[in-house]
Amino acid sequence: MFAVEGKDIHQCPEGWLPVYVDKEQQLGVMSIAFLLDGKDDAVVWRGPKKTAMIKQFLSDVVWRDIDYLIIDTPPGTSDEHLSVIDNLKAYNPDGAILVTSPQAVAVGDVVRELTFCKKTHIPIIGLIENMSGFVCPHCTECTNVFSKGGGESLAKKYHIPFLGSIPLDPQLTQCLEEGKSFLEHCKSSPTVTALNKVIEKLILVDRDFL
């Protein structure tokens, strides 16, 4: 997605340096993928080794003075999520952003994640409804493929902020596969408009935390 496949992690006296996406070093990335011999290698690790790696990514990487640290976790409520929370508590994280698609099955999974956040005392910043309709690349009309509104209804039911709905756009997939910036290359897409609205809300939420 960031066109950094095959990059190497370098060390400095303070620890590991993240892989930077841009020359200005405004966006840094850290992933287990950088530590594997090949892109098709599987990560066959038991819990303790995964937990140790998560801790190392948080404590041994030289993130320097950053505005945001975003941790993208897989769906569910596994050991990895508990490890992230345990290792972040000392840094007083702003909270979790939950992402769902409109279908009832997906919404049900997110309800369990919401309960997980409450039990572990992690604030919920808000909820995003992804795959909310399909944007035609020719006429930009949006069609509801997987229904619509499941995420917003969930947010209202549990009294958490709804950050917005993001529709499917084939151009987004193409940009991610080619390592291009979707926001720069497809400015007229309704999905870009939706993403920018979500980002604006997140920035406002961050100011409220400060």
XYZ file of N, CA and C in Angstrom:
630
model
N 0.814 -1.216 0.000
C 0.000 0.000 0.000
C 0.850 1.271 0.000
N 1.979 1.224 0.675
C 2.850 2.398 0.767
C 4.078 2.292 -0.128
N 4.123 1.242 -0.962
C 5.260 1.030 -1.872
C 6.578 0.901 -1.111
N 6.553 0.195 0.012
C 7.775 -0.017 0.806
C 8.126 -1.502 0.899
N 7.507 -2.318 0.056
C 7.786 -3.759 0.086
C 9.254 -4.018 -0.243
N 9.879 -4.877 0.552
C 11.282 -5.208 0.331
C 12.260 -4.287 1.027
N 11.764 -3.281 1.730
C 12.646 -2.366 2.463
C 13.208 -3.046 3.715
N 14.348 -2.560 4.155
C 15.005 -3.133 5.330
C 14.889 -2.199 6.535
N 14.866 -2.821 7.716
C 14.885 -2.047 8.957
C 16.330 -1.771 9.341
N 16.611 -0.531 9.704
C 17.964 -0.161 10.123
C 17.973 0.152 11.616
N 19.134 -0.054 12.219
C 19.272 0.214 13.648
C 20.141 1.438 13.883
N 19.820 2.147 14.951
C 20.633 3.259 15.419
C 20.891 3.012 16.903
N 21.718 3.822 17.552
C 22.004 3.586 18.979
C 20.751 3.532 19.856
N 19.671 4.232 19.443
C 18.459 4.262 20.261
C 17.548 3.060 20.024
N 17.717 2.361 18.892
C 16.843 1.226 18.593
C 16.583 1.087 17.099
N 15.454 0.483 16.734
C 15.077 0.308 15.332
C 14.521 1.597 14.750
N 14.866 1.853 13.500
C 14.279 2.987 12.784
C 13.118 2.488 11.936
N 11.971 3.171 11.974
C 10.869 2.748 11.116
C 11.204 2.984 9.645
N 10.495 2.318 8.767
C 10.661 2.536 7.324
C 9.786 3.719 6.932
N 10.399 4.740 6.375
C 9.652 5.945 6.026
C 9.131 5.876 4.596
N 7.901 6.351 4.436
C 7.229 6.307 3.136
C 7.681 7.463 2.250
N 7.999 8.604 2.857
C 8.321 9.819 2.103
C 9.714 10.327 2.473
N 10.263 11.159 1.605
C 11.601 11.714 1.820
C 11.644 12.634 3.034
N 10.517 13.282 3.312
C 10.470 14.210 4.445
C 10.368 13.483 5.777
N 10.190 12.147 5.720
C 10.061 11.307 6.914
C 8.906 11.764 7.810
N 7.773 12.015 7.155
C 6.572 12.396 7.901
C 5.709 11.192 8.253
N 5.856 10.103 7.487
C 5.056 8.911 7.725
C 5.961 7.688 7.802
N 6.038 7.095 8.990
C 6.880 5.928 9.216
C 6.036 4.675 9.415
N 6.547 3.529 8.980
C 5.819 2.266 9.056
C 6.703 1.208 9.702
N 6.100 0.360 10.539
C 6.804 -0.789 11.090
C 5.903 -2.013 10.948
N 6.472 -3.096 10.437
C 5.691 -4.298 10.192
C 6.580 -5.531 10.320
N 5.965 -6.640 10.719
C 6.689 -7.905 10.759
C 7.161 -8.293 9.357
N 6.456 -7.822 8.334
C 6.826 -8.148 6.952
C 8.268 -7.751 6.637
N 8.759 -6.694 7.284
C 10.138 -6.246 7.041
C 11.168 -7.234 7.605
N 10.734 -8.099 8.507
C 11.651 -9.028 9.168
C 11.667 -10.412 8.513
N 10.770 -10.636 7.554
C 10.681 -11.941 6.909
C 11.631 -12.028 5.719
N 12.065 -13.227 5.404
C 12.975 -13.434 4.265
C 12.270 -13.218 2.931
N 11.009 -13.596 2.840
C 10.263 -13.444 1.595
C 8.842 -12.995 1.866
N 8.201 -12.347 0.877
C 6.864 -11.794 1.082
C 5.797 -12.874 1.246
N 6.104 -14.115 0.806
C 5.135 -15.205 0.920
C 5.337 -16.051 2.180
N 6.302 -15.672 3.017
C 6.559 -16.427 4.245
C 5.421 -16.241 5.254
N 5.047 -17.329 5.908
C 4.021 -17.255 6.945
C 4.666 -16.964 8.303
N 3.925 -16.261 9.156
C 4.390 -15.999 10.513
C 3.785 -17.070 11.424
N 4.558 -18.112 11.695
C 4.079 -19.223 12.525
C 4.684 -19.076 13.916
N 4.072 -18.210 14.711
C 4.570 -17.903 16.048
C 3.508 -18.212 17.087
N 3.950 -18.717 18.234
C 3.036 -18.882 19.358
C 2.878 -17.555 20.101
N 1.915 -17.554 21.029
C 1.554 -16.336 21.737
C 2.699 -15.558 22.352
N 3.574 -16.195 23.147
C 4.642 -15.432 23.812
C 5.565 -14.706 22.839
N 5.870 -15.332 21.694
C 6.759 -14.683 20.735
C 6.075 -13.485 20.082
N 4.776 -13.626 19.777
C 4.025 -12.503 19.200
C 3.921 -11.353 20.206
N 3.692 -11.722 21.461
C 3.599 -10.701 22.507
C 4.916 -9.936 22.648
N 6.026 -10.662 22.604
C 7.340 -10.020 22.716
C 7.603 -9.088 21.537
N 7.172 -9.489 20.335
C 7.385 -8.645 19.163
C 6.547 -7.377 19.223
N 5.306 -7.495 19.677
C 4.456 -6.315 19.833
C 5.093 -5.326 20.814
N 5.592 -5.859 21.931
C 6.258 -5.008 22.922
C 7.487 -4.335 22.326
N 8.224 -5.065 21.498
C 9.431 -4.517 20.881
C 9.081 -3.408 19.886
N 8.010 -3.601 19.130
C 7.584 -2.572 18.176
C 7.206 -1.276 18.883
N 6.672 -1.388 20.096
C 6.238 -0.204 20.819
C 7.363 0.457 21.614
N 8.296 -0.364 22.128
C 9.317 0.188 23.025
C 10.683 0.382 22.366
N 11.000 -0.426 21.348
C 12.346 -0.384 20.773
C 12.437 0.344 19.432
N 11.300 0.761 18.890
C 11.313 1.516 17.635
C 11.439 3.005 17.950
N 12.319 3.673 17.236
C 12.563 5.100 17.481
C 11.533 5.912 16.701
N 10.377 6.127 17.321
C 9.296 6.855 16.634
C 9.517 8.363 16.656
N 10.366 8.808 17.549
C 10.651 10.245 17.711
C 9.366 11.012 18.056
N 9.326 12.303 17.724
C 8.207 13.161 18.122
C 7.119 13.085 17.056
N 6.172 12.156 17.226
C 5.132 11.965 16.211
C 3.804 12.554 16.683
N 2.972 12.905 15.711
C 1.641 13.428 16.033
C 0.659 12.299 16.350
N 0.762 11.216 15.583
C -0.162 10.095 15.753
C 0.589 8.776 15.630
N 0.249 7.821 16.495
C 0.704 6.440 16.359
C -0.545 5.599 16.127
N -0.666 5.047 14.921
C -1.854 4.268 14.538
C -1.461 2.798 14.455
N -2.147 1.962 15.198
C -1.880 0.524 15.199
C -3.059 -0.174 14.523
N -2.791 -0.791 13.399
C -3.834 -1.493 12.643
C -3.869 -2.942 13.121
N -4.955 -3.335 13.767
C -5.058 -4.688 14.310
C -6.052 -5.516 13.503
N -5.884 -6.833 13.500
C -6.853 -7.698 12.810
C -8.181 -7.697 13.542
N -9.269 -8.097 12.873
C -10.575 -8.171 13.549
C -10.535 -9.169 14.702
N -11.375 -8.929 15.687
C -11.473 -9.881 16.781
C -10.964 -9.332 18.097
N -10.863 -10.211 19.076
C -10.415 -9.846 20.428
C -9.432 -10.907 20.911
N -8.275 -10.930 20.292
C -7.303 -12.001 20.532
C -6.201 -11.566 21.497
N -5.215 -12.460 21.663
C -4.054 -12.159 22.512
C -3.305 -10.927 22.019
N -3.261 -10.749 20.688
C -2.549 -9.598 20.132
C -3.157 -8.291 20.632
N -4.478 -8.239 20.688
C -5.139 -7.022 21.162
C -4.825 -6.766 22.635
N -4.840 -7.829 23.431
C -4.508 -7.674 24.848
C -3.071 -7.208 25.034
N -2.157 -7.735 24.214
C -0.749 -7.340 24.307
C -0.572 -5.867 23.952
N -1.245 -5.426 22.905
C -1.163 -4.021 22.508
C -1.662 -3.126 23.636
N -2.809 -3.475 24.206
C -3.395 -2.661 25.279
C -2.477 -2.627 26.501
N -1.962 -3.791 26.895
C -1.081 -3.848 28.074
C 0.163 -2.979 27.896
N 0.714 -2.995 26.682
C 1.952 -2.253 26.440
C 1.719 -0.766 26.157
N 0.473 -0.396 25.886
C 0.175 1.010 25.606
C -0.327 1.776 26.835
N -0.717 1.062 27.864
C -1.331 1.722 29.024
C -0.449 2.816 29.609
N 0.852 2.580 29.597
C 1.770 3.571 30.166
C 1.784 4.866 29.357
N 1.357 4.789 28.091
C 1.387 5.964 27.220
C 0.039 6.672 27.135
N -0.962 6.157 27.868
C -2.281 6.776 27.913
C -2.855 6.997 26.504
N -3.149 5.933 25.769
C -3.643 6.073 24.391
C -4.988 6.793 24.323
N -5.211 7.515 23.224
C -6.477 8.225 23.051
C -7.653 7.261 23.001
N -7.455 6.111 22.360
C -8.550 5.156 22.296
C -8.541 4.342 21.020
N -9.656 3.666 20.763
C -9.786 2.759 19.620
C -10.790 3.313 18.616
N -10.485 3.087 17.341
C -11.421 3.388 16.259
C -11.940 2.051 15.743
N -13.231 1.843 15.825
C -13.834 0.589 15.370
C -14.305 0.745 13.926
N -14.094 -0.311 13.132
C -14.491 -0.286 11.718
C -15.391 -1.485 11.448
N -16.535 -1.227 10.812
C -17.452 -2.298 10.451
C -17.912 -2.105 9.017
N -18.496 -3.146 8.449
C -19.225 -3.005 7.195
C -20.704 -3.124 7.535
N -21.616 -2.799 6.620
C -23.031 -2.667 7.000
C -23.747 -3.962 7.371
N -23.211 -5.142 6.941
C -23.942 -6.387 7.159
C -24.085 -6.721 8.638
N -25.161 -7.438 8.969
C -25.455 -7.789 10.362
C -24.349 -8.647 10.973
N -23.752 -9.559 10.178
C -22.685 -10.429 10.698
C -21.490 -9.597 11.143
N -21.086 -8.628 10.305
C -19.945 -7.773 10.637
C -20.251 -6.898 11.842
N -21.464 -6.363 11.894
C -21.854 -5.512 13.016
C -21.794 -6.297 14.320
N -22.205 -7.585 14.269
C -22.147 -8.431 15.461
C -20.732 -8.596 15.977
N -19.764 -8.748 15.064
C -18.357 -8.856 15.471
C -17.890 -7.586 16.163
N -18.302 -6.450 15.628
C -17.866 -5.168 16.185
C -18.490 -4.936 17.567
N -19.680 -5.459 17.793
C -20.285 -5.361 19.135
C -19.383 -6.040 20.164
N -18.816 -7.189 19.802
C -17.900 -7.882 20.720
C -16.624 -7.068 20.936
N -16.149 -6.404 19.875
C -14.963 -5.553 20.026
C -15.268 -4.349 20.908
N -16.483 -3.835 20.769
C -16.902 -2.710 21.609
C -16.929 -3.115 23.085
N -17.467 -4.312 23.344
C -17.495 -4.833 24.713
C -16.079 -5.049 25.238
N -15.194 -5.532 24.360
C -13.795 -5.743 24.725
C -13.154 -4.426 25.162
N -13.396 -3.369 24.419
C -12.826 -2.057 24.760
C -13.327 -1.580 26.121
N -14.607 -1.791 26.386
C -15.163 -1.347 27.667
C -14.569 -2.131 28.826
N -14.386 -3.440 28.639
C -13.839 -4.278 29.710
C -12.369 -3.955 29.986
N -11.651 -3.530 28.955
C -10.226 -3.213 29.121
C -9.995 -1.711 29.341
N -11.086 -0.966 29.495
C -11.037 0.471 29.810
C -10.320 1.279 28.725
N -10.550 0.895 27.458
C -10.015 1.661 26.343
C -11.116 2.571 25.800
N -10.923 3.886 25.788
C -11.954 4.776 25.239
C -12.222 4.466 23.766
N -13.435 4.647 23.342
C -13.795 4.443 21.937
C -13.902 5.808 21.269
N -12.988 6.078 20.361
C -12.965 7.365 19.667
C -14.161 7.498 18.741
N -14.524 6.401 18.088
C -15.658 6.445 17.181
C -15.718 5.207 16.318
N -16.729 5.170 15.455
C -16.968 4.022 14.592
C -17.088 4.468 13.141
N -16.489 3.689 12.241
C -16.544 3.964 10.804
C -17.268 2.815 10.117
N -18.163 3.151 9.189
C -18.808 2.122 8.368
C -18.086 2.055 7.026
N -17.361 0.965 6.809
C -16.619 0.763 5.562
C -17.475 -0.026 4.564
N -17.091 -0.015 3.286
C -17.806 -0.742 2.232
C -19.284 -0.346 2.208
N -19.538 0.923 2.437
C -20.901 1.437 2.537
C -21.365 1.922 1.159
N -21.754 0.956 0.320
C -22.138 1.289 -1.050
C -20.976 1.124 -2.013
N -21.279 1.158 -3.307
C -20.270 0.998 -4.363
C -20.323 2.208 -5.283
N -19.184 2.843 -5.490
C -19.103 4.017 -6.357
C -18.726 3.582 -7.771
N -19.578 3.891 -8.729
C -19.285 3.575 -10.124
C -18.126 4.448 -10.611
N -17.072 3.852 -11.189
C -15.922 4.651 -11.642
C -16.220 5.527 -12.853
N -17.378 5.314 -13.492
C -17.720 6.088 -14.699
C -18.659 7.257 -14.396
N -19.694 6.987 -13.596
C -20.665 8.053 -13.329
C -20.641 8.524 -11.879
N -19.845 7.874 -11.021
C -19.691 8.169 -9.589
C -20.986 7.978 -8.789
N -21.961 7.309 -9.370
C -23.179 7.023 -8.617
C -22.888 5.926 -7.587
N -23.475 6.047 -6.415
C -23.222 5.091 -5.331
C -24.407 4.141 -5.173
N -24.134 2.838 -5.266
C -25.153 1.799 -5.112
C -24.887 1.008 -3.838
N -25.926 0.758 -3.059
C -25.770 0.023 -1.803
C -25.711 -1.478 -2.084
N -24.502 -2.029 -2.088
C -24.298 -3.446 -2.368
C -24.554 -4.293 -1.129
N -24.015 -3.880 0.004
C -24.142 -4.641 1.256
C -25.119 -3.980 2.221
N -26.131 -3.319 1.704
C -27.043 -2.520 2.519
C -26.298 -1.295 3.041
N -26.897 -0.563 3.950
C -26.283 0.674 4.437
C -26.879 1.016 5.796
N -26.068 1.647 6.624
C -26.584 2.174 7.878
C -26.365 1.313 9.097
N -25.797 0.097 8.917
C -25.575 -0.778 10.067
C -24.627 -0.174 11.085
N -23.575 0.446 10.598
C -22.597 1.062 11.491
C -23.168 2.254 12.236
N -23.905 3.087 11.527
C -24.488 4.270 12.163
C -25.519 3.877 13.217
N -26.319 2.851 12.919
C -27.308 2.371 13.898
C -26.619 1.832 15.145
N -25.506 1.115 14.935
C -24.747 0.572 16.062
C -24.197 1.692 16.932
N -23.659 2.726 16.290
C -23.105 3.859 17.033
C -24.175 4.553 17.877
N -25.370 4.703 17.300
C -26.470 5.336 18.043
C -26.907 4.470 19.219
N -26.961 3.149 18.985
C -27.422 2.235 20.034
C -26.502 2.263 21.248
N -25.182 2.340 20.991
C -24.215 2.288 22.093
C -23.656 3.669 22.457
N -24.228 4.700 21.882
C -23.881 6.083 22.231
C -22.388 6.380 22.048
N -21.872 5.988 20.892
C -20.489 6.312 20.544
C -20.486 7.162 19.277
N -19.474 7.997 19.076
C -19.449 8.882 17.899
C -19.405 8.080 16.593
N -20.222 8.497 15.633
C -20.171 7.901 14.297
C -19.321 8.807 13.418
N -18.204 8.280 12.909
C -17.232 9.102 12.185
C -17.530 9.229 10.695
N -18.337 8.303 10.145
C -18.692 8.437 8.742
C -18.786 7.105 8.014
N -19.308 7.155 6.786
C -19.444 5.983 5.920
C -18.507 6.125 4.727
N -17.794 5.050 4.414
C -16.844 5.078 3.300
C -17.287 4.068 2.243
N -17.662 4.544 1.043
C -18.117 3.614 0.005
C -16.960 2.917 -0.708
N -17.262 1.772 -1.301
C -16.287 1.055 -2.117
C -15.988 1.838 -3.382
N -14.725 1.827 -3.810
C -14.327 2.458 -5.061
C -13.200 1.627 -5.666
N -13.393 1.065 -6.873
C -12.335 0.257 -7.497
C -11.014 1.007 -7.647
N -11.091 2.324 -7.773
C -9.878 3.122 -7.921
C -9.033 3.095 -6.646
N -9.710 2.966 -5.489
C -8.988 2.878 -4.218
C -8.159 1.594 -4.181
N -8.780 0.485 -4.600
C -8.066 -0.796 -4.647
C -6.872 -0.710 -5.582
N -7.075 -0.104 -6.751
C -5.994 0.008 -7.730
C -4.841 0.845 -7.187
N -5.156 1.957 -6.535
C -4.105 2.817 -5.978
C -3.322 2.088 -4.886
N -4.019 1.343 -4.036
C -3.345 0.612 -2.963
C -2.422 -0.459 -3.523
N -2.871 -1.155 -4.574
C -2.048 -2.207 -5.165
C -0.822 -1.639 -5.876
N -0.923 -0.390 -6.335
C 0.190 0.238 -7.047
C 1.020 1.145 -6.158
N 0.652 1.253 -4.884
C 1.404 2.092 -3.953
C 1.261 3.573 -4.224
N 0.078 3.991 -4.735
C -0.172 5.405 -5.028
C -1.116 5.992 -3.990
N -1.053 7.314 -3.852
C -1.939 8.004 -2.923
C -3.314 8.180 -3.557
N -4.307 7.514 -3.010
C -5.675 7.614 -3.520
C -6.205 9.038 -3.381
N -5.864 9.696 -2.279
C -6.363 11.059 -2.041
C -5.828 12.042 -3.071
N -4.640 11.787 -3.601
C -4.041 12.686 -4.582
C -4.449 12.346 -6.020
N -4.603 11.046 -6.310
C -4.860 10.627 -7.688
C -6.343 10.598 -8.056
N -7.233 10.560 -7.085
C -8.669 10.421 -7.380
C -9.474 11.441 -6.576
N -9.120 12.703 -6.695
C -9.716 13.744 -5.863
C -11.217 13.910 -6.074
N -11.720 13.529 -7.260
C -13.145 13.710 -7.545
C -14.006 12.560 -7.037
N -13.394 11.509 -6.502
C -14.149 10.346 -6.039
C -14.938 10.673 -4.769
N -16.203 10.224 -4.697
C -16.977 10.403 -3.455
C -16.312 9.727 -2.255
N -15.519 8.680 -2.508
C -14.820 8.006 -1.420
C -13.756 8.914 -0.822
N -13.092 9.716 -1.647
C -12.111 10.690 -1.145
C -12.810 11.703 -0.239
N -13.967 12.191 -0.688
C -14.741 13.136 0.122
C -15.104 12.527 1.469
N -15.534 11.255 1.435
C -15.911 10.572 2.672
C -14.707 10.393 3.596
N -13.559 10.005 3.028
C -12.350 9.824 3.836
C -11.914 11.139 4.472
N -11.957 12.213 3.710
C -11.550 13.518 4.246
C -12.458 13.957 5.390
N -13.750 13.655 5.279
C -14.679 14.006 6.360
C -14.352 13.232 7.637
N -14.010 11.947 7.467
C -13.629 11.131 8.625
C -12.361 11.684 9.267
N -11.379 12.036 8.423
C -10.115 12.587 8.937
C -10.357 13.890 9.700
N -11.217 14.749 9.147
C -11.526 16.018 9.810
C -12.150 15.780 11.189
N -13.054 14.805 11.266
C -13.682 14.490 12.563
C -12.659 13.960 13.548
N -11.733 13.115 13.066
C -10.712 12.560 13.951
C -9.801 13.652 14.495
N -9.468 14.622 13.656
C -8.623 15.733 14.110
C -9.347 16.538 15.187
N -10.657 16.744 15.014
C -11.436 17.463 16.025
C -11.491 16.684 17.334
N -11.664 15.362 17.222
C -11.675 14.513 18.412
C -10.345 14.604 19.135
N -9.238 14.601 18.358
C -7.908 14.681 18.950
C -7.743 16.001 19.711
N -8.267 17.070 19.169
C -8.185 18.362 19.857
C -8.964 18.337 21.164
N -10.113 17.631 21.139
C -10.897 17.524 22.364
C -10.134 16.767 23.444
N -9.379 15.718 23.026
C -8.580 14.959 23.991
C -7.500 15.838 24.593
N -6.902 16.706 23.736
C -5.845 17.583 24.226
C -6.393 18.658 25.157
